[in-house]
Short mmCIF file of C-alpha atoms and ligand atoms in Angstrom, two decimals:
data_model
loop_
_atom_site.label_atom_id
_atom_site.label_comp_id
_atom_site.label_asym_id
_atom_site.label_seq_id
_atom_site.Cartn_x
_atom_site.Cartn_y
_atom_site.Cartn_z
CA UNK A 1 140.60 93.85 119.32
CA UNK A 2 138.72 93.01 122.81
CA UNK A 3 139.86 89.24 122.42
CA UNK A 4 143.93 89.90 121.26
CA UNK A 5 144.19 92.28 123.91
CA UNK A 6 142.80 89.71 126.67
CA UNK A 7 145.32 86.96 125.13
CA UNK A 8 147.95 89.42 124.95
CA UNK A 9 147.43 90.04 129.24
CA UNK A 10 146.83 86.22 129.84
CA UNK A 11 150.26 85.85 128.23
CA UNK A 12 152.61 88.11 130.10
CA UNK A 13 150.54 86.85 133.00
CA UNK A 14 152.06 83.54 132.47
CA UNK A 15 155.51 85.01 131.99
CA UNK A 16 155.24 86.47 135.37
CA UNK A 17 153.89 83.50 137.07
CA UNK A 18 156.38 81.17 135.65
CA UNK A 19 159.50 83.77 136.91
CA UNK A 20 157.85 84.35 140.12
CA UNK A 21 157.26 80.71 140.55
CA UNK A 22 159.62 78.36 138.71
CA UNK A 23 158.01 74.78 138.38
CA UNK A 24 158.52 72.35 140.67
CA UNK A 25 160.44 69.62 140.30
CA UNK A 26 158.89 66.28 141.13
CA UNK A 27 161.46 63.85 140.74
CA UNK A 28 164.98 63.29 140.60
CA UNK A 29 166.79 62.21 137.02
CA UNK A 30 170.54 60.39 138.14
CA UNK A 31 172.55 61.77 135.76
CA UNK A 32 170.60 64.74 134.24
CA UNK A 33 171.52 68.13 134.48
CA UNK A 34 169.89 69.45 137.64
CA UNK A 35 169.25 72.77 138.25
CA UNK A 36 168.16 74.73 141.52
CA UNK A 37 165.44 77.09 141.92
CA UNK A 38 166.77 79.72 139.76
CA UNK A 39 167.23 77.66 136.92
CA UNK A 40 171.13 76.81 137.21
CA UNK A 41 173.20 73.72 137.54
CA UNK A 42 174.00 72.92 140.94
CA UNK A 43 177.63 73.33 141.65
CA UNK A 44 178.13 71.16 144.64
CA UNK A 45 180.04 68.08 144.28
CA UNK A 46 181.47 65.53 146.66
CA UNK A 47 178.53 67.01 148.90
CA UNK A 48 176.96 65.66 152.08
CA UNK A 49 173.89 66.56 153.62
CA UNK A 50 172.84 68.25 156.42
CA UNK A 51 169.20 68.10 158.15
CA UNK A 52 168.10 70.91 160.38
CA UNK A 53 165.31 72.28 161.86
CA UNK A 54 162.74 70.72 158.73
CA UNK A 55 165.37 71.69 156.04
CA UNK A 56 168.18 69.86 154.48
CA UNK A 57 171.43 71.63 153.06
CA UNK A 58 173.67 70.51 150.78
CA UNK A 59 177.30 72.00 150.94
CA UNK A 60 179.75 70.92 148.31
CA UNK A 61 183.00 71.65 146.28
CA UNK A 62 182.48 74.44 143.79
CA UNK A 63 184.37 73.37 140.78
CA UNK A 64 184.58 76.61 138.36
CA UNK A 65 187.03 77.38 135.84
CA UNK A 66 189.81 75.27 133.93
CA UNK A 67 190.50 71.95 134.50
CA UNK A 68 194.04 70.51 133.80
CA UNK A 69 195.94 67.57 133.92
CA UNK A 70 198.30 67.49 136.85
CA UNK A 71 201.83 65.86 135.11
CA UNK A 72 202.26 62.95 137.99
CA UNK A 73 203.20 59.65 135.93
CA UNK A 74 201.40 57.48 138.83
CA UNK A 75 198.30 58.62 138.76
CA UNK A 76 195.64 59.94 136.43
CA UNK A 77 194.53 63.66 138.09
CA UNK A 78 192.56 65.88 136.37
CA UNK A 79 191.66 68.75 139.06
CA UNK A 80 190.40 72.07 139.19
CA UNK A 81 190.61 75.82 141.25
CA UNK A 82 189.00 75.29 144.52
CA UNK A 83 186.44 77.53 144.29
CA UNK A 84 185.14 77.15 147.95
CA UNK A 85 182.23 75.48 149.30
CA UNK A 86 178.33 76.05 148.09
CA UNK A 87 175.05 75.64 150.12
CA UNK A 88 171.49 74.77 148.78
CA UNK A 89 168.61 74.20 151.10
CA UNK A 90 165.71 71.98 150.15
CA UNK A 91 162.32 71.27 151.87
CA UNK A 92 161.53 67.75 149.58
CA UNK A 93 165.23 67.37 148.55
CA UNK A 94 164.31 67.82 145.36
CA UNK A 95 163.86 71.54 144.28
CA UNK A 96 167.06 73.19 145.78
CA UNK A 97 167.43 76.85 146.22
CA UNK A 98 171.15 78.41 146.21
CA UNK A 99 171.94 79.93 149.45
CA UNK A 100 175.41 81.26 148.22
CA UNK A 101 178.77 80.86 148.72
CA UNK A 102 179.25 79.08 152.77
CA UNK A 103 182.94 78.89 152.78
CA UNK A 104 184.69 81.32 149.90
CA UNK A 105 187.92 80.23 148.97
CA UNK A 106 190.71 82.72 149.36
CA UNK A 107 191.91 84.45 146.31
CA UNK A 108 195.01 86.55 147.41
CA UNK A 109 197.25 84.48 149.63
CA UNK A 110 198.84 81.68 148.02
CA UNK A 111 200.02 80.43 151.29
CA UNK A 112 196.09 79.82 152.60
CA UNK A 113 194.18 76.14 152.69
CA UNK A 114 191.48 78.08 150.55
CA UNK A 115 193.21 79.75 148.23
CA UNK A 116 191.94 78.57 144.57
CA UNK A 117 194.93 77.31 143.69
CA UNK A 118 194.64 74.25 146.37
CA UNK A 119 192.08 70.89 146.77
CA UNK A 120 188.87 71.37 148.76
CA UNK A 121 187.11 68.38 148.76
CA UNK A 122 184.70 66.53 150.33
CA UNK A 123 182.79 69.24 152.60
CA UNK A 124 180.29 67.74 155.36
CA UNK A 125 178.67 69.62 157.96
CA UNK A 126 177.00 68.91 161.19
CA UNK A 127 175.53 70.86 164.06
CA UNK A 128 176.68 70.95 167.45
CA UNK A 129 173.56 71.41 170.16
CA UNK A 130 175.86 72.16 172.97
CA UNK A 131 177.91 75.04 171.37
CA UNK A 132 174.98 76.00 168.82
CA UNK A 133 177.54 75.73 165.57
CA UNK A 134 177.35 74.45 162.32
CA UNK A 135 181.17 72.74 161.63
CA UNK A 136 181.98 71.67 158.37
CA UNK A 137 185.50 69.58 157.60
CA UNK A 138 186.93 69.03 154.74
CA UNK A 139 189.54 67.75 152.70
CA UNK A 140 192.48 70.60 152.17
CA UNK A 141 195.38 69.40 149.74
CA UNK A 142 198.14 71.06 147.46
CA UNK A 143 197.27 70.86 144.15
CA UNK A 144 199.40 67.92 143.92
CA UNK A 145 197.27 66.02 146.71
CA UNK A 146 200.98 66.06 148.66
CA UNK A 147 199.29 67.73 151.92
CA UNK A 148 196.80 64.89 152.68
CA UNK A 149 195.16 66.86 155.30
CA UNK A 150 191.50 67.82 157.09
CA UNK A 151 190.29 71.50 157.46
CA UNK A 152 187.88 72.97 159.96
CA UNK A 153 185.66 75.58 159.72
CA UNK A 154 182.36 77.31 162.13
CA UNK A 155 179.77 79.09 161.94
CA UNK A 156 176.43 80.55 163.74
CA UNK A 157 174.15 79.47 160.86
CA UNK A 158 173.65 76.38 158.63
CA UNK A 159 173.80 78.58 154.98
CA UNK A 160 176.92 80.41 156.87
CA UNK A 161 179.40 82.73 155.99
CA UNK A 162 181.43 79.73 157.99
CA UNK A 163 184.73 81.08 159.77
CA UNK A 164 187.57 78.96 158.74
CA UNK A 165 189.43 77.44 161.88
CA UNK A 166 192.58 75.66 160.48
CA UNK A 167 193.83 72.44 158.86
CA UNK A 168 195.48 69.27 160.65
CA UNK A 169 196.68 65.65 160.10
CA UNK A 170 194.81 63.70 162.36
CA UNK A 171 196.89 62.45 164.87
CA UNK A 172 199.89 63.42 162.58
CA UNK A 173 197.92 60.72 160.01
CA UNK A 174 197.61 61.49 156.37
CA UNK A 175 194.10 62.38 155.54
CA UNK A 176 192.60 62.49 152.28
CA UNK A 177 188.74 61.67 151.02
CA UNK A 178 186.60 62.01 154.45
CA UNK A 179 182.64 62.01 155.35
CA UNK A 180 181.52 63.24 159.06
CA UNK A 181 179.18 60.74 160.94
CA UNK A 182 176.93 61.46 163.95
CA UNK A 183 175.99 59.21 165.83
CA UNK A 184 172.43 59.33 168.12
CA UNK A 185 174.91 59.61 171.48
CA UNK A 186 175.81 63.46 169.84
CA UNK A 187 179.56 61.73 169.08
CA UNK A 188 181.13 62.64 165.97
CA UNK A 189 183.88 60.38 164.07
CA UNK A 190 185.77 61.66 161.27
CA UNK A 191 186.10 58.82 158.65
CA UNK A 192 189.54 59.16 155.96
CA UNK A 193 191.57 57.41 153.65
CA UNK A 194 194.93 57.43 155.09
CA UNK A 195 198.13 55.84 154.93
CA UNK A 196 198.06 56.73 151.01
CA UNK A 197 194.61 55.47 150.72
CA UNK A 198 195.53 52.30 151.95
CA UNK A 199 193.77 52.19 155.14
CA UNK A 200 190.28 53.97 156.17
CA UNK A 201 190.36 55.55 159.54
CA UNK A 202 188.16 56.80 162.26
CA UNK A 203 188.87 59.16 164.86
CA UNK A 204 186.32 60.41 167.54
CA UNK A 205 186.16 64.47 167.41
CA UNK A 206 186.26 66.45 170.22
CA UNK A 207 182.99 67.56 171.94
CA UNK A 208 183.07 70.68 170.13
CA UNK A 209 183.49 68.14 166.48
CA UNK A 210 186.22 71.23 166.15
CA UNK A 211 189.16 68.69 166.58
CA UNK A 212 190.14 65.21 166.96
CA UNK A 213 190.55 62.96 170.28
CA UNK A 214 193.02 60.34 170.15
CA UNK A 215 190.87 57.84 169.77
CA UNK A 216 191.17 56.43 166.49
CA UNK A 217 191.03 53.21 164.38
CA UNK A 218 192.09 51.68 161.24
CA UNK A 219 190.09 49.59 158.92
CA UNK A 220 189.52 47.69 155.98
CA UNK A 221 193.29 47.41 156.49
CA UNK A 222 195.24 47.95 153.00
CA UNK A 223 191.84 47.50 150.82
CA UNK A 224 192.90 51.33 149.22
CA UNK A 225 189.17 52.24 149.92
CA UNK A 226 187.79 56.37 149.45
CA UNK A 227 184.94 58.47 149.44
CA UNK A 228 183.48 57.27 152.82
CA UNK A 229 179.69 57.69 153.16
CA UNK A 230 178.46 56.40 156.47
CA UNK A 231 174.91 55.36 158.17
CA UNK A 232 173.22 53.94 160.94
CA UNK A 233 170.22 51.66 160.13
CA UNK A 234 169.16 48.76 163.29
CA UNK A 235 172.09 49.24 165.24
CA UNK A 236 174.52 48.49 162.59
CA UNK A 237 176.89 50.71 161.15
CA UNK A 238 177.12 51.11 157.37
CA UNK A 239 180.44 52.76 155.08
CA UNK A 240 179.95 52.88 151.34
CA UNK A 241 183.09 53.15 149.57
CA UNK A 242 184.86 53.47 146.23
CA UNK A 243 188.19 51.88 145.20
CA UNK A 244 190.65 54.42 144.23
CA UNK A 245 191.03 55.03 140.71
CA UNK A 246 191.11 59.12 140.85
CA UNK A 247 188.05 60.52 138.76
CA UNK A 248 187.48 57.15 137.25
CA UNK A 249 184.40 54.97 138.44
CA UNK A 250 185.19 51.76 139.82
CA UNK A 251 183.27 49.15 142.06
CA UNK A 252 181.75 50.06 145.11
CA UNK A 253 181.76 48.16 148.03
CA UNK A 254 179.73 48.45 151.76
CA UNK A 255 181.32 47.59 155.22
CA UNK A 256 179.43 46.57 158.52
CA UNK A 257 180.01 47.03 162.47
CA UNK A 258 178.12 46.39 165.52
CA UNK A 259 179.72 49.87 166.62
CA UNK A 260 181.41 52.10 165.14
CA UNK A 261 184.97 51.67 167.07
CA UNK A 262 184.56 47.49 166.85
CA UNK A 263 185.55 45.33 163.65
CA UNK A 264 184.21 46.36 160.24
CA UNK A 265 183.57 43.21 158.33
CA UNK A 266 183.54 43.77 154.61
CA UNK A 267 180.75 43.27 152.08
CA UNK A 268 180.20 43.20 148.71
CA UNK A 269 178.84 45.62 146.20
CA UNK A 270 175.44 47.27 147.04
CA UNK A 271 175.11 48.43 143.25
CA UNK A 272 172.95 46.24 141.90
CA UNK A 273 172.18 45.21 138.04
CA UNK A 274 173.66 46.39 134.78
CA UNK A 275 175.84 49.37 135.34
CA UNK A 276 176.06 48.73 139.15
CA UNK A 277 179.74 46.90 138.47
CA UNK A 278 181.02 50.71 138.11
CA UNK A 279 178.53 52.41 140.38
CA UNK A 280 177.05 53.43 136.99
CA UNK A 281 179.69 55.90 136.47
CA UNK A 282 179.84 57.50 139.88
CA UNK A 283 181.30 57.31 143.20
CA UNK A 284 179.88 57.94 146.53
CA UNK A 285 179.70 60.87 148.76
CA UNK A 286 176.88 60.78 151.19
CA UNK A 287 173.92 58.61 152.28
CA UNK A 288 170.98 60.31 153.61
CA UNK A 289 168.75 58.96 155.45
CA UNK A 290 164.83 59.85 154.78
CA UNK A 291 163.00 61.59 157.64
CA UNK A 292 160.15 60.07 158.69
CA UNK A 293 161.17 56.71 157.04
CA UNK A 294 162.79 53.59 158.87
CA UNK A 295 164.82 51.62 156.36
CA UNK A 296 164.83 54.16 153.53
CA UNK A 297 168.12 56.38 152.15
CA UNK A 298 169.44 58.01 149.41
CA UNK A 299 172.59 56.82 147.92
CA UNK A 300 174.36 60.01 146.77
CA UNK A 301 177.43 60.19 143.86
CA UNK A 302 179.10 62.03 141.33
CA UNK A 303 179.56 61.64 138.16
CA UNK A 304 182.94 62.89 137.89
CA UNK A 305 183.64 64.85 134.07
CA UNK A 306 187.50 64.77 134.84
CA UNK A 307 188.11 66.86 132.12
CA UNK A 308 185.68 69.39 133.15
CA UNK A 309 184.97 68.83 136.71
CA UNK A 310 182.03 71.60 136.83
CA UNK A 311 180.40 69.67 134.79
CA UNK A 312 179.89 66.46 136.58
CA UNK A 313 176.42 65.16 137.16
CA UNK A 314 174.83 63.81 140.53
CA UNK A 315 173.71 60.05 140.61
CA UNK A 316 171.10 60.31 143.65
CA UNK A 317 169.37 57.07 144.31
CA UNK A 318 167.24 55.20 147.07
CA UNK A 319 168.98 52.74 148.94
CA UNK A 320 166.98 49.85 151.02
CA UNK A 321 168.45 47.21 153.61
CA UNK A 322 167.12 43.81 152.53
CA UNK A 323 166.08 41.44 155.00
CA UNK A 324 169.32 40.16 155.41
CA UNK A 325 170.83 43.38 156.53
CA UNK A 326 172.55 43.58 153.05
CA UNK A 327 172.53 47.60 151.35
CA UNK A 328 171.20 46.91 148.42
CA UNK A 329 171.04 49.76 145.26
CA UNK A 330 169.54 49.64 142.11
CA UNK A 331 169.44 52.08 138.80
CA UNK A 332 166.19 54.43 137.97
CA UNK A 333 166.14 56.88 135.48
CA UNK A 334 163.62 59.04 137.36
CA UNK A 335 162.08 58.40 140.89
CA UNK A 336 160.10 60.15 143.57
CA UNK A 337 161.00 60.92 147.00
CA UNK A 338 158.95 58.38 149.03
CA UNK A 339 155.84 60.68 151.26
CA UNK A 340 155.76 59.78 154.93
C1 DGJ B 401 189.04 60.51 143.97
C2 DGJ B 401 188.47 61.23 145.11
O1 DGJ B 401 187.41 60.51 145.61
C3 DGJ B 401 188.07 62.63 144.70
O2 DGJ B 401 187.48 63.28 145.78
C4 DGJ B 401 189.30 63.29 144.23
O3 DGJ B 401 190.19 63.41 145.30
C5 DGJ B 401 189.95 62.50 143.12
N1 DGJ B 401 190.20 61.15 143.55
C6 DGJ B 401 191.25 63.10 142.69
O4 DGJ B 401 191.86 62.28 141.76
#
């Protein structure tokens, strides 16, 4: 009686441990369904990173709800309701806890960049030091990507609620996929596919990063690059990029500058090995680099379900600079974030 009543409390004693304190994951699985701390998938795609104050967020699209073929005979476009922009925060970028909804999308006025029947993409934030906000840009589109344009939005703290500013065409430039880089100096440059995806530019943002200067320049001239992800390692400027094939993987390809407004020479594909011809079914969104850590990042992607965009995976994976000054990434099922 004694002895089934003692396993009895040790049992719902290990109920309430594990719901108090969900294990911790210890590595990361490319590919796998990965939940946050509550024990759901993470719903933030085409994300970016930030890293502030000992924690990193990641913001991304929340894709929720049908996804349908938009009828355009060019081009293969499987989309879905914008459903706003998510935050997690993470102390080991690993285990991620949801920090809610940082930019809602708008659900009344059809008219609005938000509402859920237009394209959010893309979301990056970074933090200002002289004006003490968070500003996140973004891709804002029409449904049928016709709009081709960036969207601004503030706020007082990194999880948000961020206060939505407006949406522009850079220097009266189309602008579709986009990443934010900033640089040591505090400058921000806003990298896009423009000119129909032809041609990547950059434009310097104002000093606020709330709009852009008029300094701006195109690259990788009619090489139909998108999904910029951009980093700094020795001096040298790095972009990661996809070709454009809509939700479909396709080769990736890196790009290399002395500075960031010079000439971008072209490289090759850092995906290396079997699977690394199609970015092993992903494309690119953000490289972080690793606190603490002088040559080490992580090479983030999606996994784009273009039937059911909600359900596309993350493909997180480290990325090294060889000797030669060549990005260089290879596949692992399941790796650990490297300690300091
Ligand atoms: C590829 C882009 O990289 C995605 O962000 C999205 O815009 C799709 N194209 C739409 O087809």
């Amino acid at each position: 009686m004694f002895h089934s009543l003692k396993i009895g409390i040790t049992c719902i004693a290990s109920v309430i441990i594990a719901t108090l304190c969900p294990a911790q994951q210890k590595a990361i699985e490319p590919g796998k369904i990965w939940n946050d701390t509550e024990g759901n998938p993470i719903n933030a795609h085409g994300g970016g990173i930030l890293y502030h104050n000992g924690s990193y967020y990641w913001y991304g699209e929340i894709k929720k709800g049908k996804t349908w073929l938009v009828p355009n005979p060019n081009w293969e476009n499987y989309r879905v309701n914008a459903g706003g922009v998510s935050c997690y925060s993470s102390k080991d970028l690993v285990n991620w806890k949801y920090e809610g909804v940082a930019l809602p999308a708008n659900t009344t006025d059809s008219t609005h960049d938000l509402h859920t029947s237009k394209v959010i993409e893309r979301p990056k934030v970074i933090f200002n030091k002289n004006t003490g906000k968070f500003v996140m840009w973004m891709h804002i589109d029409a449904a049928d990507y016709r709009y081709a344009r960036s969207g601004v939005a503030v706020s007082d703290n990194p999880v948000g609620p961020f206060t939505y500013l407006r949406s522009e065409q850079p220097n009266g430039n189309m602008a579709r996929d986009m990443t934010i880089f900033q640089d040591d100096d505090g400058k921000a440059y806003h990298f896009y596919s423009s000119e129909e995806n032809a041609t990547m530019h950059i434009c310097l943002l104002s000093d606020d990063y709330t709009s852009h200067t008029t300094t701006e320049k195109r690259i990788l001239i009619g090489k139909s690059r998108e999904a910029p992800a951009v980093f700094k390692n020795n001096n040298k400027y790095y972009l990661i990029s996809s070709g454009c094939t809509g939700w479909s993987p396709n080769p990736a390809a890196y790009a290399v500058a002395d500075s960031i407004m010079g000439e971008w020479t072209a490289g090759t594909n850092p995906c290396i090995g079997p699977g690394g011809e199609k970015t092993w079914e992903s494309q690119s969104t953000y490289v972080i680099p690793l606190q603490g850590h002088k040559n080490s990042y992580i090479f983030m992607a999606d996994r784009w379900n273009k039937t059911d965009l909600e359900h596309s995976r993350y493909v997180w994976l480290p990325l090294l600079i060889n000797s030669k000054g060549i990005p260089e990434i290879v596949w692992k099922d399941r790796w650990s974030i490297p300690k300091k």
